[in-house]
Tab-separated table of C-alpha atoms in Angstrom:
chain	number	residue	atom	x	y	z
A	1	UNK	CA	95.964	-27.440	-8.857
A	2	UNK	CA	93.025	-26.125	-7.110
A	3	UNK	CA	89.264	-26.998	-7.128
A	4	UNK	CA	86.508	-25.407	-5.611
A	5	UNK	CA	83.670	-27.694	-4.485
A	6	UNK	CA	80.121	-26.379	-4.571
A	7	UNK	CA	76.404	-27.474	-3.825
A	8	UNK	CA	73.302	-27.174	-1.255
A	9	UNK	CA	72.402	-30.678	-0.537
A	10	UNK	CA	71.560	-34.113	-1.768
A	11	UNK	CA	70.174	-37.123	-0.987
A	12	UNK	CA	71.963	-39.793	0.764
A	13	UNK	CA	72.442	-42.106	-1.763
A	14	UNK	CA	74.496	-39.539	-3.529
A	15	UNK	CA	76.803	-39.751	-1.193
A	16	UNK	CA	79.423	-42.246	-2.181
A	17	UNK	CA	79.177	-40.721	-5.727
A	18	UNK	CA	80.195	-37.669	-3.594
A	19	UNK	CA	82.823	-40.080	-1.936
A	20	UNK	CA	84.088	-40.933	-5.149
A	21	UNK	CA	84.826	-37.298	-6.291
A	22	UNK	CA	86.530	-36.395	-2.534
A	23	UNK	CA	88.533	-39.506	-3.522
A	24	UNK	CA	89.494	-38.598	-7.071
A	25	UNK	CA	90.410	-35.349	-6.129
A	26	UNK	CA	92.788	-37.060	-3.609
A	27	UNK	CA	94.247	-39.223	-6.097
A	28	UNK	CA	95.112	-36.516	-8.541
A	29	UNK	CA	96.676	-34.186	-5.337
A	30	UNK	CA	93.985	-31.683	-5.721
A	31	UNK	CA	93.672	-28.911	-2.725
A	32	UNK	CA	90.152	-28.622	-2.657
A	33	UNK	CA	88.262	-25.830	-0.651
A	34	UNK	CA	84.454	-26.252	0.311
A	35	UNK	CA	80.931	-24.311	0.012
A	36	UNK	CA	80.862	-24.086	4.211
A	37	UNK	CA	76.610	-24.671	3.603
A	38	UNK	CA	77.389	-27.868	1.628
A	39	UNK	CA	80.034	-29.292	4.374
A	40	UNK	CA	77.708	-28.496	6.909
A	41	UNK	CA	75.019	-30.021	5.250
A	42	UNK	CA	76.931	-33.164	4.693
A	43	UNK	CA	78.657	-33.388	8.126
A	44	UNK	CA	75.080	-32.662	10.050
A	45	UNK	CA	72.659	-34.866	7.869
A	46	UNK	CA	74.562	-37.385	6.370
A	47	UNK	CA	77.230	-38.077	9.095
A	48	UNK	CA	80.648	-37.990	7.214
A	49	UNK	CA	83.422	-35.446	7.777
A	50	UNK	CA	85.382	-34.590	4.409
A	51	UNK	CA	89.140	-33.564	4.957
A	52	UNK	CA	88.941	-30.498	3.836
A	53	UNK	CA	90.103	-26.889	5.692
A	54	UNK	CA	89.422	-24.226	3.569
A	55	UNK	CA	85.844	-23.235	2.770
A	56	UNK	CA	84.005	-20.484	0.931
A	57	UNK	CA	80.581	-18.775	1.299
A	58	UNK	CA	80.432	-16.297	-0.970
A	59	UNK	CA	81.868	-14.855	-3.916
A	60	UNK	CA	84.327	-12.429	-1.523
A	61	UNK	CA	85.782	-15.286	-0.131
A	62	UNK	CA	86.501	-17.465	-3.282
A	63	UNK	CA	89.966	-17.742	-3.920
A	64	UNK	CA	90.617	-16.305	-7.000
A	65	UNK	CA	93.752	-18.803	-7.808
A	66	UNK	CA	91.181	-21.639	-8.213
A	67	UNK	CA	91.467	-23.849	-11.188
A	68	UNK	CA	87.830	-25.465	-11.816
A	69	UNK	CA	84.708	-24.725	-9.759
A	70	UNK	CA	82.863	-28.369	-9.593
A	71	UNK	CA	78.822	-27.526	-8.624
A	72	UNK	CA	77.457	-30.627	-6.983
A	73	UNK	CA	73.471	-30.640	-7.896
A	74	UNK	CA	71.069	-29.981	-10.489
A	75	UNK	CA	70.537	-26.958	-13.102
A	76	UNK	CA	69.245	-24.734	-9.984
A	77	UNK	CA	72.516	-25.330	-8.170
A	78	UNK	CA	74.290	-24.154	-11.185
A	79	UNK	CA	72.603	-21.067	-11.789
A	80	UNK	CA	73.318	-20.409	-7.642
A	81	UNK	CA	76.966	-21.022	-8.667
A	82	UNK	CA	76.893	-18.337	-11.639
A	83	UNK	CA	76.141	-16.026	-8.397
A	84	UNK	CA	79.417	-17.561	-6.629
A	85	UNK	CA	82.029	-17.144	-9.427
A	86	UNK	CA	80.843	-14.165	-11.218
A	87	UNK	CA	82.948	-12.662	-13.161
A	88	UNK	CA	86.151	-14.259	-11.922
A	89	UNK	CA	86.658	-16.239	-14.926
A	90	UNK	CA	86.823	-19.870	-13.247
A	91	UNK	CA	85.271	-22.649	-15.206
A	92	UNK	CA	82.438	-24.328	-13.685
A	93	UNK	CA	81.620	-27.676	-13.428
A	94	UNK	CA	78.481	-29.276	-13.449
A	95	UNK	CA	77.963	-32.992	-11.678
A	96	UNK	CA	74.342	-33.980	-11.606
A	97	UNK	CA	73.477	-35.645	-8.113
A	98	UNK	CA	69.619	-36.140	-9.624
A	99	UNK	CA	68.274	-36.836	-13.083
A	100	UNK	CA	70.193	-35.120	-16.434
A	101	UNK	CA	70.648	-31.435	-16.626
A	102	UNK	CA	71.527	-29.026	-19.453
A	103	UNK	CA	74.158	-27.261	-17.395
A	104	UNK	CA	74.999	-30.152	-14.812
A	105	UNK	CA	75.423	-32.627	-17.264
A	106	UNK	CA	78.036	-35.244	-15.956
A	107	UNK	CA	75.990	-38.229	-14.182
A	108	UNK	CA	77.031	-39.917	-11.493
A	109	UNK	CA	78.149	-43.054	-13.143
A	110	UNK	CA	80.973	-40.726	-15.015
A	111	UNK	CA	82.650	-39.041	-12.372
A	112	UNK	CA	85.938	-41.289	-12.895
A	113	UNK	CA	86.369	-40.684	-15.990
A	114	UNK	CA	84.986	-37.231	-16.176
A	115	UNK	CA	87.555	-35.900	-13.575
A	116	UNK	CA	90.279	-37.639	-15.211
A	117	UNK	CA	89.211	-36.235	-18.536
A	118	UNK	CA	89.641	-32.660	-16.954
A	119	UNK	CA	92.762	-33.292	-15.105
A	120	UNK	CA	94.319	-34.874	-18.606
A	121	UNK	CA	92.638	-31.412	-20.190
A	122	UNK	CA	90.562	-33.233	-22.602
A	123	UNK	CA	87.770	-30.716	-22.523
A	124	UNK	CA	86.617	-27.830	-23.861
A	125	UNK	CA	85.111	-24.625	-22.788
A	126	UNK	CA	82.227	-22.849	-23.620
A	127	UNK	CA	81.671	-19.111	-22.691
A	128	UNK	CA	77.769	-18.560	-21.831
A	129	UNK	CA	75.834	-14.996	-22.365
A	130	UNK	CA	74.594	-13.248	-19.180
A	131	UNK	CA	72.222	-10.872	-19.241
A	132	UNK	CA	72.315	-7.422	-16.595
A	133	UNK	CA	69.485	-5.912	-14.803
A	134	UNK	CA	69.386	-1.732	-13.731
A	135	UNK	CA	66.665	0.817	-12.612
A	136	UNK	CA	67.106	4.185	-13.014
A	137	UNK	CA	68.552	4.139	-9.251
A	138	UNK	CA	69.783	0.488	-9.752
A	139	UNK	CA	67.824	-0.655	-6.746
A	140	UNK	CA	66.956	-4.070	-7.700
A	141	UNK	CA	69.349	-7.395	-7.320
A	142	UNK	CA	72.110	-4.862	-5.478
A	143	UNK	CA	74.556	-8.040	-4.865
A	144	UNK	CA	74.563	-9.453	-8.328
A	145	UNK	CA	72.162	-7.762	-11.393
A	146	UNK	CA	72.736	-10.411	-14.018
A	147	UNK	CA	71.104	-13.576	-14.846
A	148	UNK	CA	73.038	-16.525	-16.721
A	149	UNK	CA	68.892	-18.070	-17.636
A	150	UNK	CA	66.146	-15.441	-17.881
A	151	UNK	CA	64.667	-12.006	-16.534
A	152	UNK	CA	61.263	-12.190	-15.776
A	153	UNK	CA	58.588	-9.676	-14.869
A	154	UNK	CA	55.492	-11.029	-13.695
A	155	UNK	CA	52.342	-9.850	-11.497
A	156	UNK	CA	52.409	-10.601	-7.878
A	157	UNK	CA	49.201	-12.224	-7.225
A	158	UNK	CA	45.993	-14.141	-9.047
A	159	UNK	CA	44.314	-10.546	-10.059
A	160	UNK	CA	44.028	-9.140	-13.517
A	161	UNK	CA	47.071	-9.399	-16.097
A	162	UNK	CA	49.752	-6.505	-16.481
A	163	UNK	CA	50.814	-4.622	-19.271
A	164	UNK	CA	54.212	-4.391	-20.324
A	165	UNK	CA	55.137	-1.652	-22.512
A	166	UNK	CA	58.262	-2.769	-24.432
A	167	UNK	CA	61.036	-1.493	-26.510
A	168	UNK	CA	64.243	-2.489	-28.770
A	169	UNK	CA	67.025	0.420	-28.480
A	170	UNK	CA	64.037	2.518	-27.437
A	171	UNK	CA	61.763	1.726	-30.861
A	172	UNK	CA	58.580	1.168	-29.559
A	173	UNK	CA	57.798	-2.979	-30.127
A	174	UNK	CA	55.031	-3.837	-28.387
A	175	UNK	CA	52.606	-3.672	-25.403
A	176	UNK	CA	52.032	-7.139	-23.931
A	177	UNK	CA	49.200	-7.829	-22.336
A	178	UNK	CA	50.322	-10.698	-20.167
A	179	UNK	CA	50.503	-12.463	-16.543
A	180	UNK	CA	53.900	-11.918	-17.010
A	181	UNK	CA	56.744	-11.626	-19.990
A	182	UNK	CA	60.530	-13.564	-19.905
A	183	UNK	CA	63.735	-12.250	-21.502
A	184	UNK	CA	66.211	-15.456	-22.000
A	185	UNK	CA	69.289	-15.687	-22.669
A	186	UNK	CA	70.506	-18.983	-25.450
A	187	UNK	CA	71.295	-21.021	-21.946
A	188	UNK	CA	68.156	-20.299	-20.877
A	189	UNK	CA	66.131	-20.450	-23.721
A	190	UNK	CA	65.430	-24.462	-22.265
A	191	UNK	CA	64.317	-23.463	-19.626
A	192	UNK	CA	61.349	-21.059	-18.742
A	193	UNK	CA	60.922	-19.657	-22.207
A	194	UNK	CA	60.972	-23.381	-23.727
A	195	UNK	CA	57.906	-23.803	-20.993
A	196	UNK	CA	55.851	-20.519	-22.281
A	197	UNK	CA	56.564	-21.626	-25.793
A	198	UNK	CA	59.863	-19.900	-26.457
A	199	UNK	CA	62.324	-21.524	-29.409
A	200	UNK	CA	65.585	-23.132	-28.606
A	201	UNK	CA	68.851	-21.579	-29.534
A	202	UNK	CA	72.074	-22.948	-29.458
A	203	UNK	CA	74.235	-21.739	-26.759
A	204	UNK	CA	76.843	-19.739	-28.673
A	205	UNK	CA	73.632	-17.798	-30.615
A	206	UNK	CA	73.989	-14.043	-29.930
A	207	UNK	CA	70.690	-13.407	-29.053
A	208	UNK	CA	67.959	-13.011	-26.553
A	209	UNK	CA	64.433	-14.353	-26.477
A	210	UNK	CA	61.500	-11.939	-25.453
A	211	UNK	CA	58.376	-14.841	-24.601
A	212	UNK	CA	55.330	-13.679	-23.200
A	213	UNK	CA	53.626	-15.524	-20.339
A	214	UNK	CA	49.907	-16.447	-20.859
A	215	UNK	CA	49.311	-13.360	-22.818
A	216	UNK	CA	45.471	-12.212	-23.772
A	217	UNK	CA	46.227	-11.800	-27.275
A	218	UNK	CA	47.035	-15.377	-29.024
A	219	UNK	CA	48.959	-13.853	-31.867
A	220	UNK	CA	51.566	-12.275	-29.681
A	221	UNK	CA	53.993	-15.025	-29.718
A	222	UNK	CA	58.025	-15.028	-28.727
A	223	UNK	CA	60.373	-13.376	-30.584
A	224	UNK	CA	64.303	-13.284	-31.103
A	225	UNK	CA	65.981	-10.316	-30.643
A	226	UNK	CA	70.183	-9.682	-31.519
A	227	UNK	CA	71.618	-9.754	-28.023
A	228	UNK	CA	73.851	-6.535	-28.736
A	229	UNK	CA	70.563	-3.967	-28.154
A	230	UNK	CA	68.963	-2.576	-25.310
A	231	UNK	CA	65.334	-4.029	-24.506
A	232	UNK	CA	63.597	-1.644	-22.383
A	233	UNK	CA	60.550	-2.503	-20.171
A	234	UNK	CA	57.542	-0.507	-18.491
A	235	UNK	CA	55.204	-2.623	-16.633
A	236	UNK	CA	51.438	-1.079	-15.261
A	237	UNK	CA	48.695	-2.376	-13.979
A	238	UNK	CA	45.888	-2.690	-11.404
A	239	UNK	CA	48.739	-3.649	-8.728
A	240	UNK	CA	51.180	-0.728	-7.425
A	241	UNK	CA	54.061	-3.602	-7.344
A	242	UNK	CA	55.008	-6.139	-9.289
A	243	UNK	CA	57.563	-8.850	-9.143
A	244	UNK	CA	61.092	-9.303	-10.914
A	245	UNK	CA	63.109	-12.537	-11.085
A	246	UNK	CA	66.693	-13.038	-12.151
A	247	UNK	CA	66.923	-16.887	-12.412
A	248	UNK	CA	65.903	-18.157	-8.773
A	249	UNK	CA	66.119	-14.871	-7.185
A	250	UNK	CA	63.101	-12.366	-6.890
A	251	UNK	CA	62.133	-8.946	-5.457
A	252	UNK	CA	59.298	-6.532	-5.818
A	253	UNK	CA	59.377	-3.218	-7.912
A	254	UNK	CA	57.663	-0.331	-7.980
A	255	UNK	CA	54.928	0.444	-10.935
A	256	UNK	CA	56.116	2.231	-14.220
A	257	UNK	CA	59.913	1.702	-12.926
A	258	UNK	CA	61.802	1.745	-15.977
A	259	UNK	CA	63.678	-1.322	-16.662
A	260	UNK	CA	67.009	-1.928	-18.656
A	261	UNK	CA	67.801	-5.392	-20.211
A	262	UNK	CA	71.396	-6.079	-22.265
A	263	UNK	CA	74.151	-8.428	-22.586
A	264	UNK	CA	76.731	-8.536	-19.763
A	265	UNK	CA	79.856	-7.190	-20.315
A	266	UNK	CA	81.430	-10.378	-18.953
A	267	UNK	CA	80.309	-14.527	-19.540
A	268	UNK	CA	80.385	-17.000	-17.762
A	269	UNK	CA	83.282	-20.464	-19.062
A	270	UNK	CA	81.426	-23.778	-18.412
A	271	UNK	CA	83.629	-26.977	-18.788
A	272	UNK	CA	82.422	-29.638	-20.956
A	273	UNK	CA	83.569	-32.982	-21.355
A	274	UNK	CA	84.585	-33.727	-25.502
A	275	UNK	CA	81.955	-36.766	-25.120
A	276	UNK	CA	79.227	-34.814	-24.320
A	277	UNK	CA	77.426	-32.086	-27.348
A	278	UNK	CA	74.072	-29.629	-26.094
A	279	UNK	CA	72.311	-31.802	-29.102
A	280	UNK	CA	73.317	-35.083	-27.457
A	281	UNK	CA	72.250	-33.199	-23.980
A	282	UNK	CA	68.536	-32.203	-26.316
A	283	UNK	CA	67.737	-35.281	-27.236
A	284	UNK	CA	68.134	-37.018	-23.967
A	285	UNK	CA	66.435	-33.948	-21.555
A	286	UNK	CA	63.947	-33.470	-24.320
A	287	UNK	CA	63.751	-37.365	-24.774
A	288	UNK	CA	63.478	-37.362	-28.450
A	289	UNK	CA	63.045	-40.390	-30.475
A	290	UNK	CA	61.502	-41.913	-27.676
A	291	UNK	CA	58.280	-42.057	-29.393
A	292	UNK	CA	58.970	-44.487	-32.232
A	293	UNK	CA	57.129	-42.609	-34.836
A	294	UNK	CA	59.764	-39.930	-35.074
């Protein structure tokens, strides 16, 4: 069996938690190969030298035989690992070196178990919607047009808001007059959207959320949209650019470029553990029942 280990950094006192998984892997005779940023990382700031040689930087050089991509971080690390594994089909997995994540959901105190739950295959697998990006000359996010979270257009600096002209299979739906306007995806309908205002929806909805960001008009709110059409998006204002972000990663664009939103024609398999649920994952992110009075 093979396992691909991913991340950026951590702080040092995740580092016998990351100890722990280098010897777990060990234990079960895993060949593991490295993210060559995240060995370097660990072997120039934190003074340890895993046994590992065979490492990875990109998506070109993943192996394609691997078994289970482990991403060593938070939710942001995770969506940089969606740009990693693609559309190879590997299952990630998502070990939280901070606080509790949607995606990167095992915590540090259940990496035993968790890796021997995998190992034993007691697990199941989830396939997540992407989302895919083009301009008429497909121009924008060359390496990788699809987003596992949101698409967001927004404008590029503190001057007047933008108007984005949008449409639904190319019926006319609305003009928003907005600092900016999000199209999520279920996965990322926590995220972002959730922060604008946008509903939750369960990761296996078929759907995609269009949420406006601070828009002029107060009874423009979010709305739901069946993930299988085409959402089409012309953005003008004052500005002659304006800026587009596919999860972390953002570029300018010209003014009145025409842009396409729809579902990928591939997802992405995350692994997760049969004592874990995204309503057990809610509650505790979202910290309900906290407040007594619910």
């Amino acid at each position: 069996m093979k396992v691909a280990l991913f991340g950026k950094q951590f702080s040092e006192d995740f580092l016998d938690s990351f100890k722990l998984i280098l010897n777990e892997f060990n234990s079960h005779k895993i060949e593991l190969c490295i993210y060559r940023p995240l060995y370097d990382f660990i072997v120039n700031k934190l003074d340890f030298t895993p046994d590992v040689t065979e490492f990875f930087s990109q998506h070109a050089d993943l192996d394609k035989a691997v078994d289970y991509f482990f991403s060593i971080g938070g939710d942001g690390t995770f969506l940089d690992a969606v740009t990693v594994v693609q559309d190879s089909g590997i299952p990630i997995v998502g070990v939280n070196s901070g606080r509790l994540g949607f995606m990167a959901d095992i915590a540090r105190e259940e990496i035993p178990a968790a890796i021997s739950d995998i190992f034993d295959g007691n697990y199941s697998i989830e396939e997540r919607t992407l989302l895919k990006v083009q301009t008429k000359d497909n121009g924008l996010f060359k390496d990788f047009n699809y987003a596992l979270n949101e698409f967001t257009v927004h404008k590029k600096d503190s001057a007047s808001m933008i108007t984005i002209h949008t449409y639904i299979d190319g019926e006319y739906l609305n003009s928003y007059w907005a600092d900016g306007l999000i199209i999520a995806t279920p996965t990322g309908s926590t995220a972002y959207s959730l922060s604008v205002g946008g509903p939750i929806l369960i990761p296996n909805t078929q759907n995609f959320v269009i949420s406006p960001i601070s828009p002029h008009n107060l009874t423009v709110r979010p709305i739901v949209v069946p993930n299988h059409q085409e959402i089409t998006l012309k953005v003008e204002g004052r500005s002659d650019s304006y800026l587009a972000s596919l999860d972390s990663r953002s570029v300018s664009f010209e003014a009145l470029n025409e842009l396409k939103i729809s579902k990928a024609d591939f997802k992405i398999k995350v692994l997760k553990l049969k004592t874990h649920s995204f309503y057990s994952t809610l509650r505790n992110k979202l910290m309900w029942g906290v407040d007594k009075r619910n």
